[in-house]
mmCIF file of C-alpha atoms and ligand atoms in Angstrom:
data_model
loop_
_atom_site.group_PDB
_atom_site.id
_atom_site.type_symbol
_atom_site.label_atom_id
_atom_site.label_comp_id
_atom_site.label_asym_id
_atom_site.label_seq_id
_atom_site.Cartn_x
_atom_site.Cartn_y
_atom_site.Cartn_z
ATOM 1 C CA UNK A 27 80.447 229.894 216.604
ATOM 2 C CA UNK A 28 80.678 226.460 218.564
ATOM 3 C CA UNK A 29 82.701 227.377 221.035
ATOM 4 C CA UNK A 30 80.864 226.160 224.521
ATOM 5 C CA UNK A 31 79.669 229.391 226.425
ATOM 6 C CA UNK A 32 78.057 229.247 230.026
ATOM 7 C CA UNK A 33 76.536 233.081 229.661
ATOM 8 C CA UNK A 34 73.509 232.740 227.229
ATOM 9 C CA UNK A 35 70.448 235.067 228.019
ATOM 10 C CA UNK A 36 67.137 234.140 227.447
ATOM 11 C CA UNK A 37 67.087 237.065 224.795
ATOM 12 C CA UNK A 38 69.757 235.215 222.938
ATOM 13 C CA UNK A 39 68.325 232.304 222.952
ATOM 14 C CA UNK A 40 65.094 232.985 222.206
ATOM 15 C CA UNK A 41 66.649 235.052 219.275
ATOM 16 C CA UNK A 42 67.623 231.805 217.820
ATOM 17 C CA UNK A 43 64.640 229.621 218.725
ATOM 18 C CA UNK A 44 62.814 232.277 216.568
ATOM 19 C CA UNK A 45 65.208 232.194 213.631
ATOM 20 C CA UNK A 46 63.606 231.387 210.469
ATOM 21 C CA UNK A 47 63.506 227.458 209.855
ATOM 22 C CA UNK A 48 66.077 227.344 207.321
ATOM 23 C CA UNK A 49 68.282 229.669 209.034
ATOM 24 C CA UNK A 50 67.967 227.846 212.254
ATOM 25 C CA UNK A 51 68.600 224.300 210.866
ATOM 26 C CA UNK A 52 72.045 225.244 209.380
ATOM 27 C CA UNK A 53 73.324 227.042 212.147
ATOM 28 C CA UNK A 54 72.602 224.180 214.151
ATOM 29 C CA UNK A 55 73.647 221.385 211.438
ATOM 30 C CA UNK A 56 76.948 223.487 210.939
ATOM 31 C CA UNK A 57 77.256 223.090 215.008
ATOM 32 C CA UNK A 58 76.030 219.651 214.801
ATOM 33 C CA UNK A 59 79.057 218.535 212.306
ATOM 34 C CA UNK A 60 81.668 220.306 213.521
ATOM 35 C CA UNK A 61 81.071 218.541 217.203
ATOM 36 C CA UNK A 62 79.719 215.029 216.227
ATOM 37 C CA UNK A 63 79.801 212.976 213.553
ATOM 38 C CA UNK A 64 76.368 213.225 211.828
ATOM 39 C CA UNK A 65 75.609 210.188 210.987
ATOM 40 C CA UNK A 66 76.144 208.355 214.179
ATOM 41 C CA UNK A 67 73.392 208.448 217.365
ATOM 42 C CA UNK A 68 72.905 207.003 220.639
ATOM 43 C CA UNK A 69 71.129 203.949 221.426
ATOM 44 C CA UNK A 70 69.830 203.793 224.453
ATOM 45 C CA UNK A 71 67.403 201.476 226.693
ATOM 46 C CA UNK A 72 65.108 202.648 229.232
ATOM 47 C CA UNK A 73 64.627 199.884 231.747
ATOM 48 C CA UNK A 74 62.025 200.811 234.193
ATOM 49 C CA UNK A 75 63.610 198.695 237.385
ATOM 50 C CA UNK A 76 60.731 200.202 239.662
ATOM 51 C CA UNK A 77 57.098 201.374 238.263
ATOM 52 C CA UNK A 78 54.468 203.623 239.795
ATOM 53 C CA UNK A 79 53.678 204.034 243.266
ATOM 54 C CA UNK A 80 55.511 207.074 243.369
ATOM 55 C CA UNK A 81 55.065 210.004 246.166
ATOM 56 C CA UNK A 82 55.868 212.844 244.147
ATOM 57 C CA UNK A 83 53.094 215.270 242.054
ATOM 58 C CA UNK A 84 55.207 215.748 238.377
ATOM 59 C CA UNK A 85 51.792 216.821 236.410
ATOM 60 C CA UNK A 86 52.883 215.117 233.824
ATOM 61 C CA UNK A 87 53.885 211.503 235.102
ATOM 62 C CA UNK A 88 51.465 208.650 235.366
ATOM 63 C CA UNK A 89 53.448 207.259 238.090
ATOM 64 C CA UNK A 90 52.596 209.417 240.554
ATOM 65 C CA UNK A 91 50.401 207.643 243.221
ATOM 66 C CA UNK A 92 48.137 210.118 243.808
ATOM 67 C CA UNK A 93 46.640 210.212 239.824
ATOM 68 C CA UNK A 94 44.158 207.683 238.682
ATOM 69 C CA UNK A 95 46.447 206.624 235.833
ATOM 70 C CA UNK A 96 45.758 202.783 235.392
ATOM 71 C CA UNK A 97 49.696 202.329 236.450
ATOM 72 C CA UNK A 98 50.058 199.639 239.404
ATOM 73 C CA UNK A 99 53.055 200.117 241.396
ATOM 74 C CA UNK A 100 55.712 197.416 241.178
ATOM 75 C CA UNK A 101 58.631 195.947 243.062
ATOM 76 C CA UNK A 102 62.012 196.828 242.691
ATOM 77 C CA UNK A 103 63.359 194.501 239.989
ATOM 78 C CA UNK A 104 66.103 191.716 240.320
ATOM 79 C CA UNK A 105 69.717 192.009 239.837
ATOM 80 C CA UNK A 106 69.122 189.051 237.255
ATOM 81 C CA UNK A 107 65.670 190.139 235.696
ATOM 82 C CA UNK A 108 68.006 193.423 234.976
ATOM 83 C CA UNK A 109 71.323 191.848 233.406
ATOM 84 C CA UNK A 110 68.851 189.658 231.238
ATOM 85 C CA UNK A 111 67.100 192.925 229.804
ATOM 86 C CA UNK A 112 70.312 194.578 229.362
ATOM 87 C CA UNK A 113 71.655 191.684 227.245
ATOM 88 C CA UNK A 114 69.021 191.706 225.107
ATOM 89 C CA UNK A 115 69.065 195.863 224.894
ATOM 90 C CA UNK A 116 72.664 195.203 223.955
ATOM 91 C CA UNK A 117 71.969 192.260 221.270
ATOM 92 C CA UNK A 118 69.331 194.718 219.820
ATOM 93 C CA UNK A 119 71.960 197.400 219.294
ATOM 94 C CA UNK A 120 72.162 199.508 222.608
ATOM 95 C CA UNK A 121 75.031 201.069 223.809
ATOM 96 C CA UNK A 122 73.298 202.447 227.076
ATOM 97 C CA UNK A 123 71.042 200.980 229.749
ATOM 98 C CA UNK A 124 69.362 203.528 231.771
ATOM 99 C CA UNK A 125 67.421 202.519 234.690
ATOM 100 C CA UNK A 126 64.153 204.488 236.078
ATOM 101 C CA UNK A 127 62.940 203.899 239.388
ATOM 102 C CA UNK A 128 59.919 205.816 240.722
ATOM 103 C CA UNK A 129 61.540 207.153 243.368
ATOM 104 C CA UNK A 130 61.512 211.170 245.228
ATOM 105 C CA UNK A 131 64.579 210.147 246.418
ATOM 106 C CA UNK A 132 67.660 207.772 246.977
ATOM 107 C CA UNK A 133 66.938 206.092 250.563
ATOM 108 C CA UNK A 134 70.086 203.738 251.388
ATOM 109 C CA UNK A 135 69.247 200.246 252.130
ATOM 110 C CA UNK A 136 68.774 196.876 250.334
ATOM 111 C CA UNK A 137 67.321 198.604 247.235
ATOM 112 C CA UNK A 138 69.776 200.993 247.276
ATOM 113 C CA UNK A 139 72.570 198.530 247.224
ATOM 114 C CA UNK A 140 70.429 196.127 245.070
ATOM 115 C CA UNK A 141 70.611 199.239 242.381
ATOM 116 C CA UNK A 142 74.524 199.348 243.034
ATOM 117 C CA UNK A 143 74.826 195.422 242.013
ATOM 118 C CA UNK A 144 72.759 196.407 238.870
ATOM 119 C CA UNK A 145 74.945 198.719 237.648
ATOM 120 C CA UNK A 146 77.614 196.422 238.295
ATOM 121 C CA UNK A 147 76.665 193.882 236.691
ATOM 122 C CA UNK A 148 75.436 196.434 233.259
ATOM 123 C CA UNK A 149 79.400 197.736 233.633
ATOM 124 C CA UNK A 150 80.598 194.186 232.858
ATOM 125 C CA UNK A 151 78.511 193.703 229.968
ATOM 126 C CA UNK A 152 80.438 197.024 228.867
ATOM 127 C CA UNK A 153 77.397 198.898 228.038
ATOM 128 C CA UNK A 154 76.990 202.726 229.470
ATOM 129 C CA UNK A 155 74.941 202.558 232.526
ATOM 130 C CA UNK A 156 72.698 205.622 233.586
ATOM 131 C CA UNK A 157 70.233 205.558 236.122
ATOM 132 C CA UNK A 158 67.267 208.163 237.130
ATOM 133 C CA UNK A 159 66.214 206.886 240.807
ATOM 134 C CA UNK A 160 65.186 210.812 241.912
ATOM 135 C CA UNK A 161 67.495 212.963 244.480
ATOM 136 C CA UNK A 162 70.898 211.829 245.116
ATOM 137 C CA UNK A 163 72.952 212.991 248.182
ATOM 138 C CA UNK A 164 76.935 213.237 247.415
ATOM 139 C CA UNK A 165 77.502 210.195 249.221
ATOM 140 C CA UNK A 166 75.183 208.304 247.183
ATOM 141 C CA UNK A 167 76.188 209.807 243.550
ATOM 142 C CA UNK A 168 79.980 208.877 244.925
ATOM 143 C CA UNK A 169 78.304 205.238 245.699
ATOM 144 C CA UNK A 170 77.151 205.122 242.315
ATOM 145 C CA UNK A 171 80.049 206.115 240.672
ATOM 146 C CA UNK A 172 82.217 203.769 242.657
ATOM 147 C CA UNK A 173 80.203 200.670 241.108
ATOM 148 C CA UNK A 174 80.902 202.112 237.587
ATOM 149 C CA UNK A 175 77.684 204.581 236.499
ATOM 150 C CA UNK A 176 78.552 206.724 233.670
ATOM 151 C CA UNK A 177 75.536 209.175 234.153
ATOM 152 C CA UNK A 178 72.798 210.309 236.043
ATOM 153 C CA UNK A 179 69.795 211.585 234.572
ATOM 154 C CA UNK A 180 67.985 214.046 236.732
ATOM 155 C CA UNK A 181 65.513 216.363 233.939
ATOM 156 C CA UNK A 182 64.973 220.776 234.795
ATOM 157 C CA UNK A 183 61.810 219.632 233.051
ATOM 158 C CA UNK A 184 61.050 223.731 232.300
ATOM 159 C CA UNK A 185 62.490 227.121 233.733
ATOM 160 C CA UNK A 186 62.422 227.840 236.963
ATOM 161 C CA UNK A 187 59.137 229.911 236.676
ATOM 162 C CA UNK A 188 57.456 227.185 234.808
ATOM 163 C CA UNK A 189 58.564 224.612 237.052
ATOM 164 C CA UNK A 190 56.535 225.483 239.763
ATOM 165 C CA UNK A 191 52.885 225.680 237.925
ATOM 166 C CA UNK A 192 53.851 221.593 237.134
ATOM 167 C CA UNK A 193 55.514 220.390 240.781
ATOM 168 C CA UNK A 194 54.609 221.512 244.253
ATOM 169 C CA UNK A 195 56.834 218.417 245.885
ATOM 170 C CA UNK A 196 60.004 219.579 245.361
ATOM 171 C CA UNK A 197 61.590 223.068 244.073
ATOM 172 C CA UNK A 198 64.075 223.927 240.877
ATOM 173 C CA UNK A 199 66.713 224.127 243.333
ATOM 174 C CA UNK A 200 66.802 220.527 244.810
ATOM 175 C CA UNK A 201 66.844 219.330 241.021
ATOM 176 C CA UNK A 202 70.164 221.855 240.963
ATOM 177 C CA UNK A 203 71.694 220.455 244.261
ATOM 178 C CA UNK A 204 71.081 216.724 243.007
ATOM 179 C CA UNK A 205 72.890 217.403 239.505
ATOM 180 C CA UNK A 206 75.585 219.377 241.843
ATOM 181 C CA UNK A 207 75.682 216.216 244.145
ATOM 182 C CA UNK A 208 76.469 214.083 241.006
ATOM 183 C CA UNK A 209 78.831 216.441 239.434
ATOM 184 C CA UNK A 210 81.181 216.214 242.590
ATOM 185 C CA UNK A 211 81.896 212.514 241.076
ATOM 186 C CA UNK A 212 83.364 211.289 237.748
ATOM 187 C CA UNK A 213 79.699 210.544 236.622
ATOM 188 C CA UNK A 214 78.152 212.276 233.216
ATOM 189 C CA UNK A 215 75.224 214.705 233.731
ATOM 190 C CA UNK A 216 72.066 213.887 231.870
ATOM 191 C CA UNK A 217 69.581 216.614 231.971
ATOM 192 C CA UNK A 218 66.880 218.080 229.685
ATOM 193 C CA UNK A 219 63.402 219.022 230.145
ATOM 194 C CA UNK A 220 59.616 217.886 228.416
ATOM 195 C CA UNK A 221 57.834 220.300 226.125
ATOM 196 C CA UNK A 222 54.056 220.724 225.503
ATOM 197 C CA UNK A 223 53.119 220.865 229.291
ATOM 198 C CA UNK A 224 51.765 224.596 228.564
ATOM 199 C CA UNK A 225 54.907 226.426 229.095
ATOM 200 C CA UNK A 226 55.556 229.257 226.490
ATOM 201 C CA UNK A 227 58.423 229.974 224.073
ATOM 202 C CA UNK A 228 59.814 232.415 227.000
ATOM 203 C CA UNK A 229 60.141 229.197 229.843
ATOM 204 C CA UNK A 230 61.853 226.792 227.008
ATOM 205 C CA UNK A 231 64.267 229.629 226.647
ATOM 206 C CA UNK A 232 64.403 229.478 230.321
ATOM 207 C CA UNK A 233 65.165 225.753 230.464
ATOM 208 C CA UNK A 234 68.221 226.210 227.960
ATOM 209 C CA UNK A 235 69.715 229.191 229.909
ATOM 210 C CA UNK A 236 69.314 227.004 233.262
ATOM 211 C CA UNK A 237 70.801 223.999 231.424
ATOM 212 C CA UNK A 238 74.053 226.322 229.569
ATOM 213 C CA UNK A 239 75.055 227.888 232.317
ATOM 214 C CA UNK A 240 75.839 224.741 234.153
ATOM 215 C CA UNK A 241 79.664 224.595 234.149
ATOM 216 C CA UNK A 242 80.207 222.057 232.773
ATOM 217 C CA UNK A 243 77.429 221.467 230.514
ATOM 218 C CA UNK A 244 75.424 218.198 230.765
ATOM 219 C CA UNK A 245 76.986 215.466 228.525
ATOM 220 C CA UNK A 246 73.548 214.313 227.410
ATOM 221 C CA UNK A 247 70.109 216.799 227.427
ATOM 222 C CA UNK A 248 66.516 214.583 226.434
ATOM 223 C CA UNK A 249 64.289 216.746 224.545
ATOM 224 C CA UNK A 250 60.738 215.235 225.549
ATOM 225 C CA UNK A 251 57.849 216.278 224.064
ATOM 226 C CA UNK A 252 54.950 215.437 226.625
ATOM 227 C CA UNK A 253 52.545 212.379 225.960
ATOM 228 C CA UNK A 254 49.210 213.592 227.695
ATOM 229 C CA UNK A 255 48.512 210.852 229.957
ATOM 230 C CA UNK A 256 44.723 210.539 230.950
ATOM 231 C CA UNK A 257 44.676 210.902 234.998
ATOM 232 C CA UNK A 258 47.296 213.532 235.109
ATOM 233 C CA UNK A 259 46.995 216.945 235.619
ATOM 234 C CA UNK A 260 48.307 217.826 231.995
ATOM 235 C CA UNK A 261 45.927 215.398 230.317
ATOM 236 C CA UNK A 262 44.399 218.065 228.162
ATOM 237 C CA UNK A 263 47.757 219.158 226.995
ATOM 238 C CA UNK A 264 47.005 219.346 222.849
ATOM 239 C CA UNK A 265 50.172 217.304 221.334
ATOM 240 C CA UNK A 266 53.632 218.731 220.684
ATOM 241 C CA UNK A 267 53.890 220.652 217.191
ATOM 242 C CA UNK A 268 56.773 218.554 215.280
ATOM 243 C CA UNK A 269 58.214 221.993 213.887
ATOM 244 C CA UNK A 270 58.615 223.379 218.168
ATOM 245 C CA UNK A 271 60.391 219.976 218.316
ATOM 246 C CA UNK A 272 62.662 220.773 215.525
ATOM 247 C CA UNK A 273 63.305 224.219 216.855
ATOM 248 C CA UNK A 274 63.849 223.069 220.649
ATOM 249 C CA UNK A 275 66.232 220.336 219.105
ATOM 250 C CA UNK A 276 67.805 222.876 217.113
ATOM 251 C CA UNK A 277 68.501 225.618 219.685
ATOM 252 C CA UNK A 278 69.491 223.068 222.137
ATOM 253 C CA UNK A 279 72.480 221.730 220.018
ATOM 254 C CA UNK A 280 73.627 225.618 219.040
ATOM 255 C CA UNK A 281 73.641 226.283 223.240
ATOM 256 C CA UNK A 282 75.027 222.980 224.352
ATOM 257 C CA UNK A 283 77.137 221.751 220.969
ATOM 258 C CA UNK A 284 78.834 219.093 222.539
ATOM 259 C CA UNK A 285 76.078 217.908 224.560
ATOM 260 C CA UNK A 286 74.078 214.416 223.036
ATOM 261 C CA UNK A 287 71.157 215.430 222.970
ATOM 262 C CA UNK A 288 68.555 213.178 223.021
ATOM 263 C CA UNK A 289 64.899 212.877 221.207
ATOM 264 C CA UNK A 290 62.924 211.105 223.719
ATOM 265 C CA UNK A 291 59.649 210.744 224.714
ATOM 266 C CA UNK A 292 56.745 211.820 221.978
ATOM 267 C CA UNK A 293 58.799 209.983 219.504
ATOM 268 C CA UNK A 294 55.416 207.515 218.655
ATOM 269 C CA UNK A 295 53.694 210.927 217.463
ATOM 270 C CA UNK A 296 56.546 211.744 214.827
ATOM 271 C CA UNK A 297 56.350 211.550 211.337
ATOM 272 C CA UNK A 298 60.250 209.551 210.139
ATOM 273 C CA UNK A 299 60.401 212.504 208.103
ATOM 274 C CA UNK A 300 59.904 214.293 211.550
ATOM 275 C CA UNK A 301 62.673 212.908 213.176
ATOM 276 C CA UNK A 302 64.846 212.843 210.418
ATOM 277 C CA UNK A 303 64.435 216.671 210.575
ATOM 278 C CA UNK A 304 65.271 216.296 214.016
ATOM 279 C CA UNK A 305 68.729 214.126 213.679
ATOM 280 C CA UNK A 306 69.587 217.020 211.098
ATOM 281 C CA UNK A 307 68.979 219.842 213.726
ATOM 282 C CA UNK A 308 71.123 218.189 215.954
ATOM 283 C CA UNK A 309 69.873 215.404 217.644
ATOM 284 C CA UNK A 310 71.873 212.829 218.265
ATOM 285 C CA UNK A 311 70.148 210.263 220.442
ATOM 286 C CA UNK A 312 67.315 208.146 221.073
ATOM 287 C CA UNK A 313 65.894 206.057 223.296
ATOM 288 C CA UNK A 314 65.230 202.565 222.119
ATOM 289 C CA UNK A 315 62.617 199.859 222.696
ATOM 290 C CA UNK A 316 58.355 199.611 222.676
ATOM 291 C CA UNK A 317 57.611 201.690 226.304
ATOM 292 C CA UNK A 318 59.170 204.187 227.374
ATOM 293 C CA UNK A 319 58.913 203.643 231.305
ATOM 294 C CA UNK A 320 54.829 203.515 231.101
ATOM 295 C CA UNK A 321 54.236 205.376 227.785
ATOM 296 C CA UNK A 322 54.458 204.108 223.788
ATOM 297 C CA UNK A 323 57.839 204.300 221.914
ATOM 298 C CA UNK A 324 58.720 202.721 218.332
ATOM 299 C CA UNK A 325 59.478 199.351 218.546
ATOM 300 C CA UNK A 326 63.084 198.798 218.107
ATOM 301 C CA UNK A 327 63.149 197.267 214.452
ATOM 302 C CA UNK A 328 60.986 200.027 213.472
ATOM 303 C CA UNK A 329 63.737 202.561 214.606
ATOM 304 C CA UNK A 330 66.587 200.263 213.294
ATOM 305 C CA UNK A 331 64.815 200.055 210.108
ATOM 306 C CA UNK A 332 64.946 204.053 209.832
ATOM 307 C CA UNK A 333 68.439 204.296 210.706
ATOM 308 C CA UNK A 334 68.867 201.766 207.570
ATOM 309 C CA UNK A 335 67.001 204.058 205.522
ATOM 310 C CA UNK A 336 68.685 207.242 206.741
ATOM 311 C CA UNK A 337 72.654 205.837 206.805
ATOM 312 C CA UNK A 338 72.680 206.812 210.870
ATOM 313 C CA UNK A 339 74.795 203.893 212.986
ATOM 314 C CA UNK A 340 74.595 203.307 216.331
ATOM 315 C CA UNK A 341 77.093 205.016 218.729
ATOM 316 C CA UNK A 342 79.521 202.516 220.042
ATOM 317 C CA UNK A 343 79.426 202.812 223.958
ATOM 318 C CA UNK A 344 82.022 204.651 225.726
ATOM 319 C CA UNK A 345 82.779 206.731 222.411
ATOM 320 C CA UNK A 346 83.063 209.873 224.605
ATOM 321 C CA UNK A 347 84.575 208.935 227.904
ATOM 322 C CA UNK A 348 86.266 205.586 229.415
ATOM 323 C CA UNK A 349 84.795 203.173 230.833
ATOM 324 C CA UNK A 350 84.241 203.633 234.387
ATOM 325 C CA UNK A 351 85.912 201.115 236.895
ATOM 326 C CA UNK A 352 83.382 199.336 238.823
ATOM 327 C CA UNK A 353 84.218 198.561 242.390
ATOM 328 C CA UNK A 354 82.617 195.400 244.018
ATOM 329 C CA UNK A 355 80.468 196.026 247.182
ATOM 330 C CA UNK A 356 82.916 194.051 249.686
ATOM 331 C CA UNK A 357 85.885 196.725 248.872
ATOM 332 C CA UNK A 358 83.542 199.608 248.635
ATOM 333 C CA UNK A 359 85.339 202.810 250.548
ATOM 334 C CA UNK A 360 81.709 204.310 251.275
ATOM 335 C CA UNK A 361 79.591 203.609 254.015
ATOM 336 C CA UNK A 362 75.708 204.731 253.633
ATOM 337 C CA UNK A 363 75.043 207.767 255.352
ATOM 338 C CA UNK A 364 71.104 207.045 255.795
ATOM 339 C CA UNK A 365 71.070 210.965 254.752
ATOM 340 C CA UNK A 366 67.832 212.718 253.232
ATOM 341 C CA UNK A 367 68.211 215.216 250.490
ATOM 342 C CA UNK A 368 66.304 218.819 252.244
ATOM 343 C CA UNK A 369 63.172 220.079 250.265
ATOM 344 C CA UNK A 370 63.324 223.923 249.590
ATOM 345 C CA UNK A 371 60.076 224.386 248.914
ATOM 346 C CA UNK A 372 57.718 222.824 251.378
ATOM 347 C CA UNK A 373 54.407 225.201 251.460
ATOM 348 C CA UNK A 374 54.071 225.285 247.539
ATOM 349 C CA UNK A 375 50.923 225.103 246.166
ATOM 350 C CA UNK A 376 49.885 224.322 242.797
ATOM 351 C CA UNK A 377 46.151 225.999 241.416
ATOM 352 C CA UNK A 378 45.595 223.755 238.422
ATOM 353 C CA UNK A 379 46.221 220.644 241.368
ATOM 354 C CA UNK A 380 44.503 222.163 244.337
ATOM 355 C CA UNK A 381 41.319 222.460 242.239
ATOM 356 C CA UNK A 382 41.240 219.554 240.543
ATOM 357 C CA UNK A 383 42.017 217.837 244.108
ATOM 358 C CA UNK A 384 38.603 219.637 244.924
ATOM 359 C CA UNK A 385 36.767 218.250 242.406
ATOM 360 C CA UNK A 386 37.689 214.834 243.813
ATOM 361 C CA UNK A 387 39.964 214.014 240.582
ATOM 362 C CA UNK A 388 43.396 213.792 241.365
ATOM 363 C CA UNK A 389 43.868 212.052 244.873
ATOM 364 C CA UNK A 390 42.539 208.985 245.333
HETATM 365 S S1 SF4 B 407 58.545 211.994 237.308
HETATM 366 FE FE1 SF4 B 407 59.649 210.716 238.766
HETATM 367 S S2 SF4 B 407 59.525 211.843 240.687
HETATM 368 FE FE2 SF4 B 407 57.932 212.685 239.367
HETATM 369 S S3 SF4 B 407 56.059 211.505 239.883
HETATM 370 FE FE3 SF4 B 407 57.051 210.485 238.139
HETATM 371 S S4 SF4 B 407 58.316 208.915 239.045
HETATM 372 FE FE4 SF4 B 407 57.826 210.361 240.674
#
């Protein structure tokens, strides 16, 4: 019943998503036990190293520059501003620093290679780095990997049909091609998708087929559930249901059961009872501290106060693979290419966008 299988419809799968509640959550706590121990989750830190300013058009992120979001773009942080927040995301009981830039792509160059000291210097404080900086070529996810990143997070967000009514700036397949890029490397996948931005049950079935039939599975899938951010194009979004969280949580650990798989944003809207729900269905990581790149997330003694009251410990790092070596820049074997990753969908067109653009609302 656990085995790992890369063939699931969207029949099967929406089969289960549909299962009654009780039904569902012991399939997937039976799933959830035999794979991982229970009580343990995943701490991890989202550090967002470069904010807003951003030339993409995700309808749901306030860090696109082209919404009227209130979010300023920032410099790239420093090597040292980084290590310092890591420390402390380590001292407050994180096992895994991943770093957000607002970014459509990797460019190589001084930020690039400021990036590559970061995760560096996160590697020696032997904490898990992961980093979401956008579309990586091969040459830069084997750059990565050289200076010791144990995984890339790059999100399907929805199905492939879905996908398209939220982004016109790049297609399903580039997301594929990057996660292809980074599985060429001894870096973990990290890949899920956000909930609530209008899709039905149909494209979240969608999502988990796209996301189980990658061979090999990603080692770690976030479960978002969308905060409506005034200024975007999904700001009318009504908020997540807690019981489609518990059933996207649940059907995601029956069709990826070794996968971590990760409650992340929405978490501020969710009952502890809510989550606990969650942890039972199969979730089995969290994000930690008070923002979640620009949105709200539980303060970190808030969440290490429910793990008291629920008997869940944090994951030690490196629990399911070894450390990566990290190589220093001076003996690096990889020279930057100065490639661009291609965009397969250049004409697309979104409705929603194109007449709210004509109203005057979204570009500014
Ligand atoms: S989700 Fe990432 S790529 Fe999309 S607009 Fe936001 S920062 Fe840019």
């Amino acid at each position: 019943m656990s085995e790992v299988r890369h063939n699931w419809t969207k029949e099967e799968i929406l089969e289960i998503y549909n299962r009654p509640m009780m039904s569902l959550l012991y399939d997937a706590a039976t799933i959830h036990r035999k794979q991982h121990d229970p009580n343990v989750v995943q701490v991890s830190t989202l550090l967002s190293i470069k904010t807003g300013g951003c030339s993409e058009d995700c309808g749901y992120c306030p860090q696109a520059a082209r919404y009227h979001t209130g979010v300023e773009g920032n410099d790239l942080m420093t090597v040292n501003q980084v290590k310092a927040q890591a420390l402390r995301a380590k001292e407050s009981g994180s096992s895994r620093v991943c770093m957000g830039a607002a970014w459509r792509n990797v460019k190589d160059g001084p930020e690039f290679d400021q990036v590559l000291e970061m995760v560096r210097g996160i590697n020696k404080l032997n904490m898990e780095v992961c980093c979401t900086l956008g579309m990586v070529t091969e040459n830069q996810a084997q750059r990565l990997a050289e200076a010791g990143l144990y995984a890339y997070n790059h999100n399907l967000d929805s199905s492939e049909e879905y996908y398209k009514e939220v982004i016109s700036t790049r297609g399903y397949q580039d997301r594929l091609d990057t996660i292809d890029n980074v599985r060429k490397t001894n870096v973990t996948v990290c890949s899920g998708g956000i909930i609530g931005m209008g899709e039905n049950v149909e494209d979240r079935a969608g999502m988990l087929v796209a996301l189980s039939t990658l061979n090999p599975q990603p080692e770690s899938t976030p479960i978002n559930a969308l905060v409506a951010v005034e200024g975007t194009p999904l700001e009318d979004e009504k908020p997540v249901e807690i019981w489609d969280m518990i059933r996207m949580v649940a059907t995601t650990r029956i069709v990826l059961p070794e996968t971590q798989v990760r409650l992340s944003a929405g978490r501020t809207q969710m009952s502890r009872e809510g989550q606990a729900m969650c942890f039972f269905a199969g979730a089995n990581s969290i994000f930690a501290g008070d923002k979640l790149l620009t949105t709200p997330n539980p303060d970190v003694n808030e969440d290490m106060k429910m793990f008291k009251l629920l008997g869940l410990n944090p994951q030690k790092p490196f629990t399911k693979k070894v450390q990566p070596q990290s190589v220093e820049a001076a003996d690096s074997q990889f020279e930057a290419l100065g490639e661009k990753p291609k965009w397969t969908r250049p004409e697309h067109k979104i409705d929603r966008n194109e007449a709210a653009k004509a109203n005057g609302k979204l570009v500014k």
